[in-house]
Amino acid sequence: MQRTEVTTKETIKYRFPQDFWWGSAASATQTEGAANEGGKGKNIWDYWYEQEPNRFFNGVGPEKTSRFYETYQEDIRLMKELGHNSFRMSISWSRMFPEGKGALNQEGADFYNKVIDEMIAAGIEPFVNLYHFDMPLAMQEIGGWENREVVDHFVSYAETCFRLFGDRVKKWFTHNEPIVPVEGGYLYNFHYPEIVDFRKAVQVAYHELLSNAKAIEAYRKLGGDGQIGIVLNLTPSYPRSQHPQDVKASEIADAFFNKSFLDPAVKGEFPPLLVDILREYDYLPKMEQGDVETIKNNTVDLIGVNYYQPRRVKAKEYLPHPDAPFMPERFFDNYEMPGRKMNRHRGWEIYEKGIYDILINLKDNYDNIECFISENGMGVEGEEKFRDENGMIQDDYRIEFIREHLKWMHKAIQEGSNVKGYHLWTFMDNWSWTNAYKNRYGFVSVNLDQNAERTIKKSGYWFKSVTENNGF
Ligand code: BGP
C-alpha cells in the first residue's frame, strides 16, 4: 500500500478545544459483512435483498459489505494511524439475538468484545450505538416498531449490551437517525417494509422514542456510569423567504423532521405544533399510561448530530387533493434554491453554515446540551478516477468539504457551543443501503475487486494532520 504523507505547513488558524473527539462513524450492517455467519440472524436488509435485489445499486446486497467482521484488527490499526481518538460503531441486534429476543448468540457477543478491546488498546474510545436501521427480521415479522412489544425486546437487548460491554463502553447511543426508518419504511419507500401509511409512521416514531426513553431508564437503573444519548439528523428547515406563509411552512417541516425527536429526547416533551397537527387530523399515536412520565424522566445526556444537507421549503403552491394520502408535505413544498451548491453524486445540497445554525440552535434553545457532530461527509461516485500513480485517491473535494464545515463549527465553539467532537461519515468506504457501493464516503478506500483492499485517501492523511495539530 502506498503511503504519501500530506504535510501541512500552514499555521494553525482554527484550533479546537483540548480532548476534542476526532474520529469517524460507521454501522454494523454497512461494514461488517458476514451477514449469514457467526450465528447472526437475518435483519430486514438481508431479507429485503433476497426479495428485491433490484432495489440495490448494481444488485449489491449486505451479505459481504466491507468485511469488518474479519478485518477489524487491521481496520482499527488504520483508524489509529489516521489519528482517531474515538469511533462510533453500532451493534447488530440480530447478531446478538438472531431472533431479536430469547437466547444470546455468544459468538456475536464475543465479536463485539474483541472489537471494543481492540479499539481501547489502540487508544480509540468506542462510542456504541444500539440501533442503526437494522431491525431483526423476526421482530419485523411481528410488526417492527409498529408493535409495542418490540420496544420491550429492544430494551432487553440494550440491557444485555450494557451488562456485557458497559464496563468499557462509556458512550452509548440508543438510535441513529430514528426519523429515517419512519421516512424510509413508512412514508417514502426507501427502506423495508416499504409501507406508505402516515398513521403507522407516527406509531413507529412514537415507539422509537419510547424505546429511547426506556433504554435510558434501564441504563441508569443498572448504574451505568457513562453517558447515554441519541444520534439525530438535524436538518435545518430554511424558508424560501421571510413571507409569513414560507416561514410557517418551514416551522411545520421543522416540527415534523427535527423537533419530533429532538424535543422529547432532550426536553422530555413533544413539540406543541406537531401535537396540534396530529390532534387536528386525528393522527395521535396510541400511548399507554405512564409513557409521558417515562419520556419526561429519561432524557439524554448528549446528542450526536448528523448533518449532510439543509431542507428548504416554501408555502404550498397548490392545495392538496382532499383524498390524497396524508403526508407531511400536506403543509409545505420542498424548495430548490437557485444557485445552491450541490453534491450531484448524492443529490444533496452542500451548505456548510447549516452546521453552525444547528449548534447555535442547540445552544440557545436546548440548554446548550453536550453534543458532537456524529456524521458529516461527502459521498462521491467513481472515485477510482482520482487515484494517482502511487495508488492514492486524491480526494481534495472531501478535504474542502470537511474543512469548510469545521470552520463553521469552530465559529460556533467560539460563540459558546458545547460541541465536543467531529466524526466523519465514514472511516472506510461502506455499503450505503439501497445505494450499496455507489457513492464512497471513506477516509480509506475499499477496493471490492481486490479482496476489499484498503488504501488511505488523501483526506485520511489530511485528517491525521488535523488531529495531530488539533486544528488546521
Ligand atoms: C446517514 C446514515 C448512514 C449513512 C449516511 C450517508 O443517514 O446514518 O448510515 O448511510 O447517511 O447516506 P447514504 O449512505 O444514503 O448516502
mmCIF file of N, CA, C and O in Angstrom, residues 222-254:
data_model
loop_
_atom_site.group_PDB
_atom_site.id
_atom_site.type_symbol
_atom_site.label_atom_id
_atom_site.label_comp_id
_atom_site.label_asym_id
_atom_site.label_seq_id
_atom_site.Cartn_x
_atom_site.Cartn_y
_atom_site.Cartn_z
ATOM 1 N N LEU A 222 -29.353 0.226 35.917
ATOM 2 C CA LEU A 222 -28.220 -0.701 36.046
ATOM 3 C C LEU A 222 -26.982 -0.015 36.628
ATOM 4 O O LEU A 222 -25.943 -0.638 36.781
ATOM 5 N N GLY A 223 -27.100 1.273 36.884
ATOM 6 C CA GLY A 223 -25.971 2.006 37.466
ATOM 7 C C GLY A 223 -24.919 2.377 36.436
ATOM 8 O O GLY A 223 -23.750 2.578 36.790
ATOM 9 N N GLY A 224 -25.317 2.483 35.183
ATOM 10 C CA GLY A 224 -24.365 2.846 34.117
ATOM 11 C C GLY A 224 -23.635 4.137 34.477
ATOM 12 O O GLY A 224 -24.270 5.117 34.831
ATOM 13 N N ASP A 225 -22.318 4.109 34.388
ATOM 14 C CA ASP A 225 -21.552 5.284 34.817
ATOM 15 C C ASP A 225 -20.987 6.070 33.638
ATOM 16 O O ASP A 225 -20.098 6.882 33.788
ATOM 17 N N GLY A 226 -21.541 5.815 32.443
ATOM 18 C CA GLY A 226 -21.120 6.597 31.281
ATOM 19 C C GLY A 226 -22.217 7.563 30.880
ATOM 20 O O GLY A 226 -23.075 7.913 31.695
ATOM 21 N N GLN A 227 -22.184 7.970 29.634
ATOM 22 C CA GLN A 227 -23.222 8.866 29.111
ATOM 23 C C GLN A 227 -24.059 8.106 28.098
ATOM 24 O O GLN A 227 -23.537 7.248 27.376
ATOM 25 N N ILE A 228 -25.325 8.462 28.039
ATOM 26 C CA ILE A 228 -26.189 7.835 27.037
ATOM 27 C C ILE A 228 -26.965 8.907 26.290
ATOM 28 O O ILE A 228 -27.477 9.856 26.894
ATOM 29 N N GLY A 229 -26.997 8.760 24.977
ATOM 30 C CA GLY A 229 -27.647 9.778 24.153
ATOM 31 C C GLY A 229 -28.300 9.159 22.937
ATOM 32 O O GLY A 229 -28.541 7.952 22.873
ATOM 33 N N ILE A 230 -28.581 10.007 21.984
ATOM 34 C CA ILE A 230 -29.218 9.580 20.747
ATOM 35 C C ILE A 230 -28.544 10.351 19.610
ATOM 36 O O ILE A 230 -28.037 11.455 19.831
ATOM 37 N N VAL A 231 -28.526 9.767 18.429
ATOM 38 C CA VAL A 231 -27.948 10.451 17.266
ATOM 39 C C VAL A 231 -29.097 10.871 16.350
ATOM 40 O O VAL A 231 -29.891 10.034 15.917
ATOM 41 N N LEU A 232 -29.184 12.170 16.087
ATOM 42 C CA LEU A 232 -30.280 12.694 15.261
ATOM 43 C C LEU A 232 -29.734 13.411 14.038
ATOM 44 O O LEU A 232 -28.732 14.122 14.126
ATOM 45 N N ASN A 233 -30.416 13.216 12.912
ATOM 46 C CA ASN A 233 -30.060 14.005 11.730
ATOM 47 C C ASN A 233 -30.864 15.307 11.804
ATOM 48 O O ASN A 233 -32.041 15.313 11.474
ATOM 49 N N LEU A 234 -30.244 16.321 12.288
ATOM 50 C CA LEU A 234 -30.933 17.600 12.452
ATOM 51 C C LEU A 234 -30.723 18.400 11.176
ATOM 52 O O LEU A 234 -29.627 18.865 10.887
ATOM 53 N N THR A 235 -31.790 18.488 10.425
ATOM 54 C CA THR A 235 -31.719 19.114 9.106
ATOM 55 C C THR A 235 -32.404 20.461 9.191
ATOM 56 O O THR A 235 -33.636 20.513 9.238
ATOM 57 N N PRO A 236 -31.666 21.548 9.241
ATOM 58 C CA PRO A 236 -32.336 22.840 9.402
ATOM 59 C C PRO A 236 -33.332 23.066 8.269
ATOM 60 O O PRO A 236 -33.066 22.706 7.122
ATOM 61 N N SER A 237 -34.476 23.638 8.613
ATOM 62 C CA SER A 237 -35.517 23.903 7.599
ATOM 63 C C SER A 237 -35.501 25.391 7.288
ATOM 64 O O SER A 237 -35.981 26.180 8.091
ATOM 65 N N TYR A 238 -34.988 25.728 6.144
ATOM 66 C CA TYR A 238 -34.917 27.142 5.782
ATOM 67 C C TYR A 238 -36.092 27.526 4.886
ATOM 68 O O TYR A 238 -36.361 26.841 3.892
ATOM 69 N N PRO A 239 -36.792 28.613 5.243
ATOM 70 C CA PRO A 239 -37.899 29.061 4.387
ATOM 71 C C PRO A 239 -37.360 29.750 3.127
ATOM 72 O O PRO A 239 -36.297 30.368 3.160
ATOM 73 N N ARG A 240 -38.116 29.643 2.056
ATOM 74 C CA ARG A 240 -37.735 30.321 0.804
ATOM 75 C C ARG A 240 -37.577 31.812 1.017
ATOM 76 O O ARG A 240 -36.665 32.448 0.480
ATOM 77 N N SER A 241 -38.490 32.403 1.815
ATOM 78 C CA SER A 241 -38.444 33.845 2.054
ATOM 79 C C SER A 241 -38.947 34.092 3.468
ATOM 80 O O SER A 241 -39.336 33.156 4.169
ATOM 81 N N GLN A 242 -38.969 35.331 3.834
ATOM 82 C CA GLN A 242 -39.496 35.667 5.157
ATOM 83 C C GLN A 242 -41.000 35.934 5.116
ATOM 84 O O GLN A 242 -41.588 36.384 6.096
ATOM 85 N N HIS A 243 -41.611 35.653 3.980
ATOM 86 C CA HIS A 243 -43.069 35.763 3.921
ATOM 87 C C HIS A 243 -43.662 34.831 4.999
ATOM 88 O O HIS A 243 -43.209 33.691 5.145
ATOM 89 N N PRO A 244 -44.684 35.318 5.720
ATOM 90 C CA PRO A 244 -45.208 34.506 6.827
ATOM 91 C C PRO A 244 -45.606 33.085 6.414
ATOM 92 O O PRO A 244 -45.434 32.153 7.193
ATOM 93 N N GLN A 245 -46.085 32.904 5.192
ATOM 94 C CA GLN A 245 -46.508 31.549 4.792
ATOM 95 C C GLN A 245 -45.299 30.638 4.518
ATOM 96 O O GLN A 245 -45.364 29.438 4.774
ATOM 97 N N ASP A 246 -44.228 31.216 4.017
ATOM 98 C CA ASP A 246 -42.998 30.421 3.855
ATOM 99 C C ASP A 246 -42.425 30.061 5.229
ATOM 100 O O ASP A 246 -41.973 28.935 5.464
ATOM 101 N N VAL A 247 -42.448 31.034 6.110
ATOM 102 C CA VAL A 247 -41.898 30.801 7.458
ATOM 103 C C VAL A 247 -42.710 29.721 8.174
ATOM 104 O O VAL A 247 -42.162 28.798 8.786
ATOM 105 N N LYS A 248 -44.006 29.816 8.030
ATOM 106 C CA LYS A 248 -44.864 28.821 8.672
ATOM 107 C C LYS A 248 -44.584 27.422 8.098
ATOM 108 O O LYS A 248 -44.491 26.432 8.836
ATOM 109 N N ALA A 249 -44.431 27.367 6.795
ATOM 110 C CA ALA A 249 -44.116 26.074 6.155
ATOM 111 C C ALA A 249 -42.829 25.501 6.751
ATOM 112 O O ALA A 249 -42.744 24.303 7.053
ATOM 113 N N SER A 250 -41.844 26.346 6.952
ATOM 114 C CA SER A 250 -40.560 25.848 7.476
ATOM 115 C C SER A 250 -40.709 25.422 8.938
ATOM 116 O O SER A 250 -40.084 24.454 9.374
ATOM 117 N N GLU A 251 -41.549 26.104 9.672
ATOM 118 C CA GLU A 251 -41.746 25.717 11.083
ATOM 119 C C GLU A 251 -42.422 24.348 11.182
ATOM 120 O O GLU A 251 -42.092 23.538 12.054
ATOM 121 N N ILE A 252 -43.343 24.107 10.261
ATOM 122 C CA ILE A 252 -44.029 22.806 10.290
ATOM 123 C C ILE A 252 -43.061 21.685 9.888
ATOM 124 O O ILE A 252 -43.007 20.633 10.524
ATOM 125 N N ALA A 253 -42.288 21.947 8.843
ATOM 126 C CA ALA A 253 -41.300 20.933 8.425
ATOM 127 C C ALA A 253 -40.324 20.654 9.575
ATOM 128 O O ALA A 253 -39.972 19.495 9.845
ATOM 129 N N ASP A 254 -39.925 21.688 10.270
ATOM 130 C CA ASP A 254 -39.007 21.542 11.398
ATOM 131 C C ASP A 254 -39.647 20.699 12.506
ATOM 132 O O ASP A 254 -38.992 19.835 13.112
#
